[in-house]
XYZ file of C-alpha atoms in Angstrom:
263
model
C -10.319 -15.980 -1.807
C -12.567 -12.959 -3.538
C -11.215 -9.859 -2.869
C -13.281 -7.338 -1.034
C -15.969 -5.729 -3.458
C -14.518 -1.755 -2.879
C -12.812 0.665 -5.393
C -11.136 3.378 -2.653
C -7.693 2.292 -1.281
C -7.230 1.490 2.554
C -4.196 1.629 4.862
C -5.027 -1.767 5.609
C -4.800 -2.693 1.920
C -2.028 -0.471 1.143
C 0.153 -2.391 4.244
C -0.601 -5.542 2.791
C 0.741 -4.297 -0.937
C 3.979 -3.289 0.860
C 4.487 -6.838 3.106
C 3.612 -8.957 0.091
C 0.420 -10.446 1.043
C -2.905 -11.330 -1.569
C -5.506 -9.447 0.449
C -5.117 -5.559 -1.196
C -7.423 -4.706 -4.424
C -6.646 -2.389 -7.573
C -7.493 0.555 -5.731
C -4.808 -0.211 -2.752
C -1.794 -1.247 -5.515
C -2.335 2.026 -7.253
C -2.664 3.979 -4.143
C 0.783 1.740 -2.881
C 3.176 2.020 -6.157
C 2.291 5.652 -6.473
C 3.449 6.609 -2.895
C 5.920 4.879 -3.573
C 7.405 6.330 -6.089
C 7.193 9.723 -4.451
C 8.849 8.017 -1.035
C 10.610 4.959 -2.321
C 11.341 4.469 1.674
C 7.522 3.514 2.378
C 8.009 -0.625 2.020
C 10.858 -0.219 3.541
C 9.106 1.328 6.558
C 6.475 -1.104 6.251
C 8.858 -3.853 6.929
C 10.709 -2.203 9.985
C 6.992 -1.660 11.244
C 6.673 -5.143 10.982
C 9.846 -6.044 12.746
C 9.534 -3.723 15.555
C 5.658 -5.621 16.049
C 7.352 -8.891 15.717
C 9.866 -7.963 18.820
C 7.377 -6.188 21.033
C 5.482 -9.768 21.214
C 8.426 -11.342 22.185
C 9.264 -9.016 24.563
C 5.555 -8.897 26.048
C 5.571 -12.862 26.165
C 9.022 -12.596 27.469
C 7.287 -10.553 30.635
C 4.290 -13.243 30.879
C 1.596 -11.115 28.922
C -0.314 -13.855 27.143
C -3.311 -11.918 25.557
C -3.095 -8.864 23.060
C -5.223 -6.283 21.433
C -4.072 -5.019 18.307
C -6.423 -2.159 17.029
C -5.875 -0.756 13.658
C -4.515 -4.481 12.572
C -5.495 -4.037 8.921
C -5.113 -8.187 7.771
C -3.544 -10.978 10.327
C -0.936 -11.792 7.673
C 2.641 -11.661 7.173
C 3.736 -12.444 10.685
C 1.043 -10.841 12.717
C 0.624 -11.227 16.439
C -1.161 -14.827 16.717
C 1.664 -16.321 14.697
C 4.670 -14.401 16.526
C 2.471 -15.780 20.123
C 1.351 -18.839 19.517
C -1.400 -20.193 22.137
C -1.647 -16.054 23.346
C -5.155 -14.568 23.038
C -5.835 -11.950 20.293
C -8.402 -9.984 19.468
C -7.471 -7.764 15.901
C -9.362 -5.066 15.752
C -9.601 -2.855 12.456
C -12.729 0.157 11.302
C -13.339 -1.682 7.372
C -15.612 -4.024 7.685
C -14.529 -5.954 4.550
C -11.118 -6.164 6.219
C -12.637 -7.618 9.249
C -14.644 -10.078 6.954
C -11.217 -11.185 5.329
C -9.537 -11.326 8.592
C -12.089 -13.585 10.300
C -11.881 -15.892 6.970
C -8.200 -16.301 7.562
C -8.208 -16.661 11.385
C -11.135 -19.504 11.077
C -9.038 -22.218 12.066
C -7.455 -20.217 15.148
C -9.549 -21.097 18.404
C -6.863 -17.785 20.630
C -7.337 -15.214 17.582
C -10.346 -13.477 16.103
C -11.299 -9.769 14.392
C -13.958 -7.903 15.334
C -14.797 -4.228 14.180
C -13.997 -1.392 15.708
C -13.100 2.444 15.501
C -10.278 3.591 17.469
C -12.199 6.915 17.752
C -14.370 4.934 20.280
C -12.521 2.458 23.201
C -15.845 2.042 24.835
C -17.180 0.519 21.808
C -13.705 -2.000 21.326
C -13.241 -2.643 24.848
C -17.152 -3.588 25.517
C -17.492 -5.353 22.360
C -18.906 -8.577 23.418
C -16.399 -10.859 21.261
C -13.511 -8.771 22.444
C -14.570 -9.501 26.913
C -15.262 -12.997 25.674
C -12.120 -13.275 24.533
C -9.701 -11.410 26.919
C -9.839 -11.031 30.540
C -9.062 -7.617 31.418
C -8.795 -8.488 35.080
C -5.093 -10.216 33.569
C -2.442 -8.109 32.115
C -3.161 -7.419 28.418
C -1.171 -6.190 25.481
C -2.846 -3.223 23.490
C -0.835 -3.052 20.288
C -1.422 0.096 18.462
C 0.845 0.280 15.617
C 1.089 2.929 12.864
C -2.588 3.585 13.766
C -2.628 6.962 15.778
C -0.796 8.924 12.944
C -4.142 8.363 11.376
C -6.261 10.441 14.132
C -6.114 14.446 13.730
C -5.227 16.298 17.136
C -8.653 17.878 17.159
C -10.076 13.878 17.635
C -7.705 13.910 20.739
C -5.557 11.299 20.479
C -3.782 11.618 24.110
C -7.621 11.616 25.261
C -8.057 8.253 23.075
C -5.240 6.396 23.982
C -5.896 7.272 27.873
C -9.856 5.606 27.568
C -7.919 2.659 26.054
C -5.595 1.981 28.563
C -8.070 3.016 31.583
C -9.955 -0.423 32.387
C -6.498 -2.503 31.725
C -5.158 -4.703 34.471
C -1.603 -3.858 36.209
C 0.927 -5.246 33.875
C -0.574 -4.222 31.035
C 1.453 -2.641 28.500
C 1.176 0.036 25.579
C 3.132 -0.388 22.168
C 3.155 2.287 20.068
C 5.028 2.841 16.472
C 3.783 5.350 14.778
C 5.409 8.184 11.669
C 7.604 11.045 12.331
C 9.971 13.197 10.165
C 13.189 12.556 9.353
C 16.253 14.789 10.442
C 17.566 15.675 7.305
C 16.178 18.056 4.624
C 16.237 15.672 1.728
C 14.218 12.917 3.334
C 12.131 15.686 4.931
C 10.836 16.773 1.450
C 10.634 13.357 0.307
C 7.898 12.465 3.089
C 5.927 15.792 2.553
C 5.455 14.518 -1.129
C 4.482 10.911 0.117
C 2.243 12.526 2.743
C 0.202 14.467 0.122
C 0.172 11.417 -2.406
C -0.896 9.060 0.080
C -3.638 11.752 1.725
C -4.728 12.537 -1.901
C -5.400 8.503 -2.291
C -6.440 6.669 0.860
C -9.352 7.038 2.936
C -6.878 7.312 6.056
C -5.216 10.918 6.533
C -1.656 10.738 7.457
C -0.461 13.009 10.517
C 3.540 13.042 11.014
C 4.295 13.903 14.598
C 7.385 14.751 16.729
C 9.204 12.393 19.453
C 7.814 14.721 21.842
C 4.309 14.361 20.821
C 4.455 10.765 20.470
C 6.094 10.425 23.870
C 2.790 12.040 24.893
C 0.998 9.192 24.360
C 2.674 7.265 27.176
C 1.819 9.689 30.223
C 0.870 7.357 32.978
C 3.138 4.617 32.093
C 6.380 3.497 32.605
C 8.403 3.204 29.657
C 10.553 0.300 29.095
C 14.312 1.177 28.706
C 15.771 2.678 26.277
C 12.047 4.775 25.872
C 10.749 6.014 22.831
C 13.673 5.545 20.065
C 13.281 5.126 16.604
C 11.906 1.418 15.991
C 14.895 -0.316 14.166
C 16.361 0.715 17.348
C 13.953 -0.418 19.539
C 15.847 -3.997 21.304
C 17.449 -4.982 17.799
C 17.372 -8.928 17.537
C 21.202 -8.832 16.669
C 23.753 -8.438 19.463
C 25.867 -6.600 17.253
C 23.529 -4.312 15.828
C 25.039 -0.816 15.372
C 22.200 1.944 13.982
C 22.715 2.808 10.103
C 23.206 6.545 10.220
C 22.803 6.416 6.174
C 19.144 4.469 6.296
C 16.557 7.321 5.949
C 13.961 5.043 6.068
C 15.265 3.982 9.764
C 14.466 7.954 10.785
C 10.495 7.780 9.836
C 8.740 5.672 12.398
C 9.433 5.390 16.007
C 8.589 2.777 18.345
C 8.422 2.030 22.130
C 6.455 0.500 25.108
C 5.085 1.803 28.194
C 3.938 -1.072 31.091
C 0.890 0.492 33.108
C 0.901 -0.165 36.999
């Protein structure tokens, strides 16, 4: 497949350096080793961001939501929500259109799943997109994925006021998944992230914006959250029964993770 004719890096490319994939460009490998080096944690991260997607799906299915919207997707690859759902509806949603044109490429032979473009700066604009009602039925309960995205919106854009226009037209049942960057407890890994934050801001279109559990939590006013709340992700209903939380992994204290069911 030709990669995408651009020379700036993308969170979507960068994300697809860090899970392995073949859909990133120079510009997003550059942008990808150097952050890491300043925060060797970040593909670590990027896998427990991965996980923690993987077992919100289940757990959705698992409570009979069949259709999802995933906005700020980047590429369908590496375990994305289609393949974790198979026979669910999905609409990806992402604001480069070469990473829409990619995406569609690889979902062509997957009748449930398409990408369309779209800014998470304007719901209206997602929600009445005309592939995006064609494919979901928001009269049915609907999964809006929206992970590591909203650490990429400034406060003065609003975020609270964005993710409250996405979830307003959604059916009872619906539910909100949110993962999104924080900073760590301790000092070291503190000062390792405010290096990675200015590499990575120095280097990719997207701005990075670290926020506290508190703020975060924010985001969920006028839902329910599902127990145990808003935790860190690797925390978030670990797949192992005898999972016990790995005081020592730094990356595990970066990116938190929950659900909130609307209705």
């Amino acid at each position: 497949m030709q990669e995408p004719e651009r020379t700036a890096a993308t969170a979507a490319g960068v994300w697809d350096w860090f899970l392995g994939g073949r859909h990133h460009v120079a510009a997003d490998r550059e942008a990808a080793i150097n952050s890491q080096r300043s925060f060797p944690l970040a593909s670590r991260v990027a896998k427990y961001n991965r996980e923690f997607l993987h077992r919100t799906v289940r757990y959705l299915t698992s409570v009979g939501v069949a259709q999802f919207l995933d906005i700020g997707s980047g590429y369908p690859v590496a375990g994305s929500v289609h393949e974790v759902a198979p026979g669910s509806r999905v609409v990806y949603v992402d604001y480069e259109q070469d990473t829409v044109d990619v995406s569609r490429q690889i979902l062509s032979d997957s009748p449930d799943a398409t990408s369309v473009h779209g800014d998470l700066r304007d719901p209206e604009g997602i929600l009445g997109h005309p592939e995006v009602t064609g494919l979901l039925d928001f009269e049915r309960p609907v999964g809006l994925l929206l992970m590591s995205v909203l650490h990429f919106i400034p406060d003065e854009l609003d975020p609270r006021g964005i993710v409250r226009r996405c979830t307003a037209p959604l059916a009872p049942g619906s539910h909100l998944a949110i993962s999104h960057g924080t900073r760590p407890s301790d000092e070291r890994s503190r000062r390792f992230q405010q290096d990675w934050e200015r590499v990575y801001n120095h280097t990719v279109v997207e701005n990075f914006h670290s926020r506290s559990a508190g703020e975060v939590t924010s985001f969920f006013d006028g839902t329910t959250m599902v127990p145990p709340g808003l935790v860190l992700a690797q925390d978030w209903h670990p797949d192992d029964p005898d999972y016990v939380a790995d005081a020592e992994d730094e990356a595990r204290q970066v990116l938190l993770g929950g659900i909130g069911r609307m209705g």
